[in-house]
Amino acid sequence: MADLPIAAVTRIAKNNGAERVGSDAAEALVKMAEDYIAQLAREANKLAQHAGRKTIKEEDVEMASQSL
């Protein structure tokens, strides 16, 4: 089961030019977005741990996004 709501992802797609979004496309977008977020969080966590912190900060996320 997806953690991100399909309706929110569909709304994002429509706000970015999609006239219509099929249910299969919305589910694929959710899956890919969740995979990317998980990868980003893992990398940001590594950076936070390297800095001696348990808390992920914005700077960790930004640096992790540059490496992905």
PDB file of N, CA and C in Angstrom:
ATOM      1  N   MET A   1       0.843  -1.185   0.000  1.00  0.00           N
ATOM      2  CA  MET A   1       0.000   0.000   0.000  1.00  0.00           C
ATOM      3  C   MET A   1       0.886   1.245   0.000  1.00  0.00           C
ATOM      4  N   ALA A   2       0.481   2.217  -0.757  1.00  0.00           N
ATOM      5  CA  ALA A   2       1.243   3.447  -0.909  1.00  0.00           C
ATOM      6  C   ALA A   2       1.054   4.363   0.298  1.00  0.00           C
ATOM      7  N   ASP A   3       2.120   5.093   0.623  1.00  0.00           N
ATOM      8  CA  ASP A   3       2.041   6.068   1.705  1.00  0.00           C
ATOM      9  C   ASP A   3       1.573   7.426   1.197  1.00  0.00           C
ATOM     10  N   LEU A   4       1.950   7.750  -0.048  1.00  0.00           N
ATOM     11  CA  LEU A   4       1.516   9.009  -0.640  1.00  0.00           C
ATOM     12  C   LEU A   4       0.107   8.848  -1.202  1.00  0.00           C
ATOM     13  N   PRO A   5      -0.752   9.828  -0.984  1.00  0.00           N
ATOM     14  CA  PRO A   5      -2.098   9.728  -1.537  1.00  0.00           C
ATOM     15  C   PRO A   5      -2.087   9.932  -3.058  1.00  0.00           C
ATOM     16  N   ILE A   6      -2.792   9.058  -3.750  1.00  0.00           N
ATOM     17  CA  ILE A   6      -2.850   9.117  -5.211  1.00  0.00           C
ATOM     18  C   ILE A   6      -3.469  10.443  -5.668  1.00  0.00           C
ATOM     19  N   ALA A   7      -4.468  10.925  -4.947  1.00  0.00           N
ATOM     20  CA  ALA A   7      -5.129  12.179  -5.334  1.00  0.00           C
ATOM     21  C   ALA A   7      -4.145  13.348  -5.316  1.00  0.00           C
ATOM     22  N   ALA A   8      -3.263  13.378  -4.331  1.00  0.00           N
ATOM     23  CA  ALA A   8      -2.290  14.472  -4.247  1.00  0.00           C
ATOM     24  C   ALA A   8      -1.313  14.417  -5.408  1.00  0.00           C
ATOM     25  N   VAL A   9      -0.873  13.213  -5.767  1.00  0.00           N
ATOM     26  CA  VAL A   9       0.057  13.059  -6.876  1.00  0.00           C
ATOM     27  C   VAL A   9      -0.627  13.426  -8.194  1.00  0.00           C
ATOM     28  N   THR A  10      -1.882  13.039  -8.340  1.00  0.00           N
ATOM     29  CA  THR A  10      -2.653  13.405  -9.529  1.00  0.00           C
ATOM     30  C   THR A  10      -2.791  14.922  -9.620  1.00  0.00           C
ATOM     31  N   ARG A  11      -3.051  15.566  -8.496  1.00  0.00           N
ATOM     32  CA  ARG A  11      -3.182  17.030  -8.464  1.00  0.00           C
ATOM     33  C   ARG A  11      -1.865  17.694  -8.861  1.00  0.00           C
ATOM     34  N   ILE A  12      -0.748  17.166  -8.399  1.00  0.00           N
ATOM     35  CA  ILE A  12       0.562  17.719  -8.764  1.00  0.00           C
ATOM     36  C   ILE A  12       0.771  17.602 -10.270  1.00  0.00           C
ATOM     37  N   ALA A  13       0.426  16.443 -10.828  1.00  0.00           N
ATOM     38  CA  ALA A  13       0.572  16.244 -12.275  1.00  0.00           C
ATOM     39  C   ALA A  13      -0.292  17.232 -13.047  1.00  0.00           C
ATOM     40  N   LYS A  14      -1.519  17.424 -12.596  1.00  0.00           N
ATOM     41  CA  LYS A  14      -2.423  18.364 -13.282  1.00  0.00           C
ATOM     42  C   LYS A  14      -1.939  19.803 -13.134  1.00  0.00           C
ATOM     43  N   ASN A  15      -1.401  20.151 -11.980  1.00  0.00           N
ATOM     44  CA  ASN A  15      -0.874  21.505 -11.777  1.00  0.00           C
ATOM     45  C   ASN A  15       0.356  21.765 -12.627  1.00  0.00           C
ATOM     46  N   ASN A  16       0.936  20.707 -13.173  1.00  0.00           N
ATOM     47  CA  ASN A  16       2.125  20.841 -14.000  1.00  0.00           C
ATOM     48  C   ASN A  16       1.849  20.505 -15.457  1.00  0.00           C
ATOM     49  N   GLY A  17       0.600  20.665 -15.864  1.00  0.00           N
ATOM     50  CA  GLY A  17       0.265  20.598 -17.275  1.00  0.00           C
ATOM     51  C   GLY A  17      -0.512  19.398 -17.755  1.00  0.00           C
ATOM     52  N   ALA A  18      -0.626  18.346 -16.944  1.00  0.00           N
ATOM     53  CA  ALA A  18      -1.375  17.170 -17.385  1.00  0.00           C
ATOM     54  C   ALA A  18      -2.868  17.496 -17.389  1.00  0.00           C
ATOM     55  N   GLU A  19      -3.510  17.231 -18.520  1.00  0.00           N
ATOM     56  CA  GLU A  19      -4.951  17.483 -18.603  1.00  0.00           C
ATOM     57  C   GLU A  19      -5.714  16.375 -17.875  1.00  0.00           C
ATOM     58  N   ARG A  20      -5.274  15.143 -18.103  1.00  0.00           N
ATOM     59  CA  ARG A  20      -5.885  13.988 -17.447  1.00  0.00           C
ATOM     60  C   ARG A  20      -4.772  13.031 -17.028  1.00  0.00           C
ATOM     61  N   VAL A  21      -5.019  12.292 -15.942  1.00  0.00           N
ATOM     62  CA  VAL A  21      -4.044  11.318 -15.446  1.00  0.00           C
ATOM     63  C   VAL A  21      -4.784  10.008 -15.198  1.00  0.00           C
ATOM     64  N   GLY A  22      -4.366   8.974 -15.921  1.00  0.00           N
ATOM     65  CA  GLY A  22      -4.979   7.658 -15.739  1.00  0.00           C
ATOM     66  C   GLY A  22      -4.604   7.068 -14.397  1.00  0.00           C
ATOM     67  N   SER A  23      -5.439   6.161 -13.915  1.00  0.00           N
ATOM     68  CA  SER A  23      -5.183   5.567 -12.605  1.00  0.00           C
ATOM     69  C   SER A  23      -3.876   4.784 -12.597  1.00  0.00           C
ATOM     70  N   ASP A  24      -3.558   4.107 -13.715  1.00  0.00           N
ATOM     71  CA  ASP A  24      -2.299   3.365 -13.760  1.00  0.00           C
ATOM     72  C   ASP A  24      -1.105   4.311 -13.745  1.00  0.00           C
ATOM     73  N   ALA A  25      -1.241   5.447 -14.419  1.00  0.00           N
ATOM     74  CA  ALA A  25      -0.166   6.447 -14.422  1.00  0.00           C
ATOM     75  C   ALA A  25      -0.009   7.058 -13.032  1.00  0.00           C
ATOM     76  N   ALA A  26      -1.110   7.341 -12.363  1.00  0.00           N
ATOM     77  CA  ALA A  26      -1.056   7.916 -11.016  1.00  0.00           C
ATOM     78  C   ALA A  26      -0.371   6.947 -10.059  1.00  0.00           C
ATOM     79  N   GLU A  27      -0.695   5.664 -10.166  1.00  0.00           N
ATOM     80  CA  GLU A  27      -0.057   4.669  -9.304  1.00  0.00           C
ATOM     81  C   GLU A  27       1.441   4.566  -9.600  1.00  0.00           C
ATOM     82  N   ALA A  28       1.815   4.653 -10.878  1.00  0.00           N
ATOM     83  CA  ALA A  28       3.232   4.614 -11.249  1.00  0.00           C
ATOM     84  C   ALA A  28       3.961   5.837 -10.708  1.00  0.00           C
ATOM     85  N   LEU A  29       3.327   7.004 -10.792  1.00  0.00           N
ATOM     86  CA  LEU A  29       3.927   8.226 -10.253  1.00  0.00           C
ATOM     87  C   LEU A  29       4.146   8.107  -8.747  1.00  0.00           C
ATOM     88  N   VAL A  30       3.159   7.578  -8.046  1.00  0.00           N
ATOM     89  CA  VAL A  30       3.266   7.395  -6.601  1.00  0.00           C
ATOM     90  C   VAL A  30       4.421   6.456  -6.282  1.00  0.00           C
ATOM     91  N   LYS A  31       4.495   5.334  -6.973  1.00  0.00           N
ATOM     92  CA  LYS A  31       5.558   4.354  -6.724  1.00  0.00           C
ATOM     93  C   LYS A  31       6.927   4.967  -6.962  1.00  0.00           C
ATOM     94  N   MET A  32       7.084   5.664  -8.085  1.00  0.00           N
ATOM     95  CA  MET A  32       8.378   6.262  -8.410  1.00  0.00           C
ATOM     96  C   MET A  32       8.737   7.380  -7.437  1.00  0.00           C
ATOM     97  N   ALA A  33       7.756   8.178  -7.036  1.00  0.00           N
ATOM     98  CA  ALA A  33       8.011   9.257  -6.081  1.00  0.00           C
ATOM     99  C   ALA A  33       8.426   8.679  -4.726  1.00  0.00           C
ATOM    100  N   GLU A  34       7.742   7.629  -4.290  1.00  0.00           N
ATOM    101  CA  GLU A  34       8.090   7.006  -3.014  1.00  0.00           C
ATOM    102  C   GLU A  34       9.482   6.381  -3.070  1.00  0.00           C
ATOM    103  N   ASP A  35       9.817   5.768  -4.187  1.00  0.00           N
ATOM    104  CA  ASP A  35      11.156   5.189  -4.341  1.00  0.00           C
ATOM    105  C   ASP A  35      12.223   6.281  -4.273  1.00  0.00           C
ATOM    106  N   TYR A  36      11.963   7.410  -4.948  1.00  0.00           N
ATOM    107  CA  TYR A  36      12.923   8.510  -4.940  1.00  0.00           C
ATOM    108  C   TYR A  36      13.067   9.093  -3.535  1.00  0.00           C
ATOM    109  N   ILE A  37      11.948   9.283  -2.852  1.00  0.00           N
ATOM    110  CA  ILE A  37      11.981   9.841  -1.498  1.00  0.00           C
ATOM    111  C   ILE A  37      12.737   8.906  -0.549  1.00  0.00           C
ATOM    112  N   ALA A  38      12.519   7.604  -0.686  1.00  0.00           N
ATOM    113  CA  ALA A  38      13.222   6.637   0.166  1.00  0.00           C
ATOM    114  C   ALA A  38      14.727   6.705  -0.093  1.00  0.00           C
ATOM    115  N   GLN A  39      15.100   6.767  -1.347  1.00  0.00           N
ATOM    116  CA  GLN A  39      16.522   6.860  -1.710  1.00  0.00           C
ATOM    117  C   GLN A  39      17.125   8.159  -1.175  1.00  0.00           C
ATOM    118  N   LEU A  40      16.397   9.245  -1.316  1.00  0.00           N
ATOM    119  CA  LEU A  40      16.846  10.545  -0.836  1.00  0.00           C
ATOM    120  C   LEU A  40      16.997  10.541   0.687  1.00  0.00           C
ATOM    121  N   ALA A  41      16.044   9.944   1.377  1.00  0.00           N
ATOM    122  CA  ALA A  41      16.101   9.884   2.839  1.00  0.00           C
ATOM    123  C   ALA A  41      17.279   9.042   3.314  1.00  0.00           C
ATOM    124  N   ARG A  42      17.541   7.920   2.633  1.00  0.00           N
ATOM    125  CA  ARG A  42      18.689   7.083   3.010  1.00  0.00           C
ATOM    126  C   ARG A  42      19.995   7.855   2.864  1.00  0.00           C
ATOM    127  N   GLU A  43      20.132   8.559   1.746  1.00  0.00           N
ATOM    128  CA  GLU A  43      21.361   9.326   1.505  1.00  0.00           C
ATOM    129  C   GLU A  43      21.480  10.480   2.505  1.00  0.00           C
ATOM    130  N   ALA A  44      20.382  11.177   2.770  1.00  0.00           N
ATOM    131  CA  ALA A  44      20.398  12.278   3.733  1.00  0.00           C
ATOM    132  C   ALA A  44      20.734  11.764   5.130  1.00  0.00           C
ATOM    133  N   ASN A  45      20.245  10.579   5.474  1.00  0.00           N
ATOM    134  CA  ASN A  45      20.553   9.987   6.771  1.00  0.00           C
ATOM    135  C   ASN A  45      22.042   9.677   6.892  1.00  0.00           C
ATOM    136  N   LYS A  46      22.639   9.171   5.823  1.00  0.00           N
ATOM    137  CA  LYS A  46      24.086   8.909   5.830  1.00  0.00           C
ATOM    138  C   LYS A  46      24.856  10.198   6.097  1.00  0.00           C
ATOM    139  N   LEU A  47      24.429  11.273   5.464  1.00  0.00           N
ATOM    140  CA  LEU A  47      25.105  12.565   5.647  1.00  0.00           C
ATOM    141  C   LEU A  47      24.950  13.068   7.080  1.00  0.00           C
ATOM    142  N   ALA A  48      23.755  12.920   7.638  1.00  0.00           N
ATOM    143  CA  ALA A  48      23.527  13.346   9.023  1.00  0.00           C
ATOM    144  C   ALA A  48      24.385  12.529   9.984  1.00  0.00           C
ATOM    145  N   GLN A  49      24.444  11.222   9.766  1.00  0.00           N
ATOM    146  CA  GLN A  49      25.265  10.373  10.629  1.00  0.00           C
ATOM    147  C   GLN A  49      26.740  10.728  10.500  1.00  0.00           C
ATOM    148  N   HIS A  50      27.175  11.015   9.297  1.00  0.00           N
ATOM    149  CA  HIS A  50      28.568  11.403   9.085  1.00  0.00           C
ATOM    150  C   HIS A  50      28.901  12.686   9.852  1.00  0.00           C
ATOM    151  N   ALA A  51      27.902  13.573   9.973  1.00  0.00           N
ATOM    152  CA  ALA A  51      28.091  14.821  10.706  1.00  0.00           C
ATOM    153  C   ALA A  51      27.889  14.632  12.209  1.00  0.00           C
ATOM    154  N   GLY A  52      27.629  13.393  12.641  1.00  0.00           N
ATOM    155  CA  GLY A  52      27.468  13.113  14.062  1.00  0.00           C
ATOM    156  C   GLY A  52      26.090  13.448  14.599  1.00  0.00           C
ATOM    157  N   ARG A  53      25.101  13.494  13.718  1.00  0.00           N
ATOM    158  CA  ARG A  53      23.733  13.818  14.142  1.00  0.00           C
ATOM    159  C   ARG A  53      22.801  12.658  13.867  1.00  0.00           C
ATOM    160  N   LYS A  54      21.721  12.600  14.645  1.00  0.00           N
ATOM    161  CA  LYS A  54      20.661  11.631  14.405  1.00  0.00           C
ATOM    162  C   LYS A  54      19.533  12.266  13.599  1.00  0.00           C
ATOM    163  N   THR A  55      19.489  13.584  13.606  1.00  0.00           N
ATOM    164  CA  THR A  55      18.427  14.319  12.932  1.00  0.00           C
ATOM    165  C   THR A  55      18.864  14.731  11.536  1.00  0.00           C
ATOM    166  N   ILE A  56      18.022  14.429  10.557  1.00  0.00           N
ATOM    167  CA  ILE A  56      18.271  14.875   9.185  1.00  0.00           C
ATOM    168  C   ILE A  56      17.847  16.330   9.090  1.00  0.00           C
ATOM    169  N   LYS A  57      18.739  17.156   8.566  1.00  0.00           N
ATOM    170  CA  LYS A  57      18.439  18.574   8.382  1.00  0.00           C
ATOM    171  C   LYS A  57      18.238  18.881   6.904  1.00  0.00           C
ATOM    172  N   GLU A  58      17.726  20.060   6.653  1.00  0.00           N
ATOM    173  CA  GLU A  58      17.478  20.501   5.276  1.00  0.00           C
ATOM    174  C   GLU A  58      18.750  20.417   4.438  1.00  0.00           C
ATOM    175  N   GLU A  59      19.869  20.804   5.025  1.00  0.00           N
ATOM    176  CA  GLU A  59      21.142  20.781   4.291  1.00  0.00           C
ATOM    177  C   GLU A  59      21.513  19.361   3.865  1.00  0.00           C
ATOM    178  N   ASP A  60      21.155  18.369   4.687  1.00  0.00           N
ATOM    179  CA  ASP A  60      21.425  16.971   4.335  1.00  0.00           C
ATOM    180  C   ASP A  60      20.594  16.562   3.118  1.00  0.00           C
ATOM    181  N   VAL A  61      19.344  16.964   3.128  1.00  0.00           N
ATOM    182  CA  VAL A  61      18.450  16.636   2.015  1.00  0.00           C
ATOM    183  C   VAL A  61      18.923  17.305   0.739  1.00  0.00           C
ATOM    184  N   GLU A  62      19.322  18.564   0.840  1.00  0.00           N
ATOM    185  CA  GLU A  62      19.795  19.286  -0.346  1.00  0.00           C
ATOM    186  C   GLU A  62      21.063  18.647  -0.907  1.00  0.00           C
ATOM    187  N   MET A  63      21.987  18.293  -0.028  1.00  0.00           N
ATOM    188  CA  MET A  63      23.218  17.653  -0.491  1.00  0.00           C
ATOM    189  C   MET A  63      22.929  16.270  -1.084  1.00  0.00           C
ATOM    190  N   ALA A  64      22.012  15.541  -0.467  1.00  0.00           N
ATOM    191  CA  ALA A  64      21.660  14.222  -0.975  1.00  0.00           C
ATOM    192  C   ALA A  64      20.999  14.329  -2.347  1.00  0.00           C
ATOM    193  N   SER A  65      20.185  15.345  -2.545  1.00  0.00           N
ATOM    194  CA  SER A  65      19.516  15.493  -3.849  1.00  0.00           C
ATOM    195  C   SER A  65      20.512  15.799  -4.954  1.00  0.00           C
ATOM    196  N   GLN A  66      21.606  16.460  -4.620  1.00  0.00           N
ATOM    197  CA  GLN A  66      22.632  16.767  -5.626  1.00  0.00           C
ATOM    198  C   GLN A  66      23.386  15.509  -6.037  1.00  0.00           C
ATOM    199  N   SER A  67      23.518  14.546  -5.120  1.00  0.00           N
ATOM    200  CA  SER A  67      24.258  13.344  -5.435  1.00  0.00           C
ATOM    201  C   SER A  67      23.416  12.317  -6.169  1.00  0.00           C
ATOM    202  N   LEU A  68      22.091  12.487  -6.125  1.00  0.00           N
ATOM    203  CA  LEU A  68      21.217  11.544  -6.829  1.00  0.00           C
ATOM    204  C   LEU A  68      20.983  12.090  -8.193  1.00  0.00           C
TER     205      LEU A  68
END
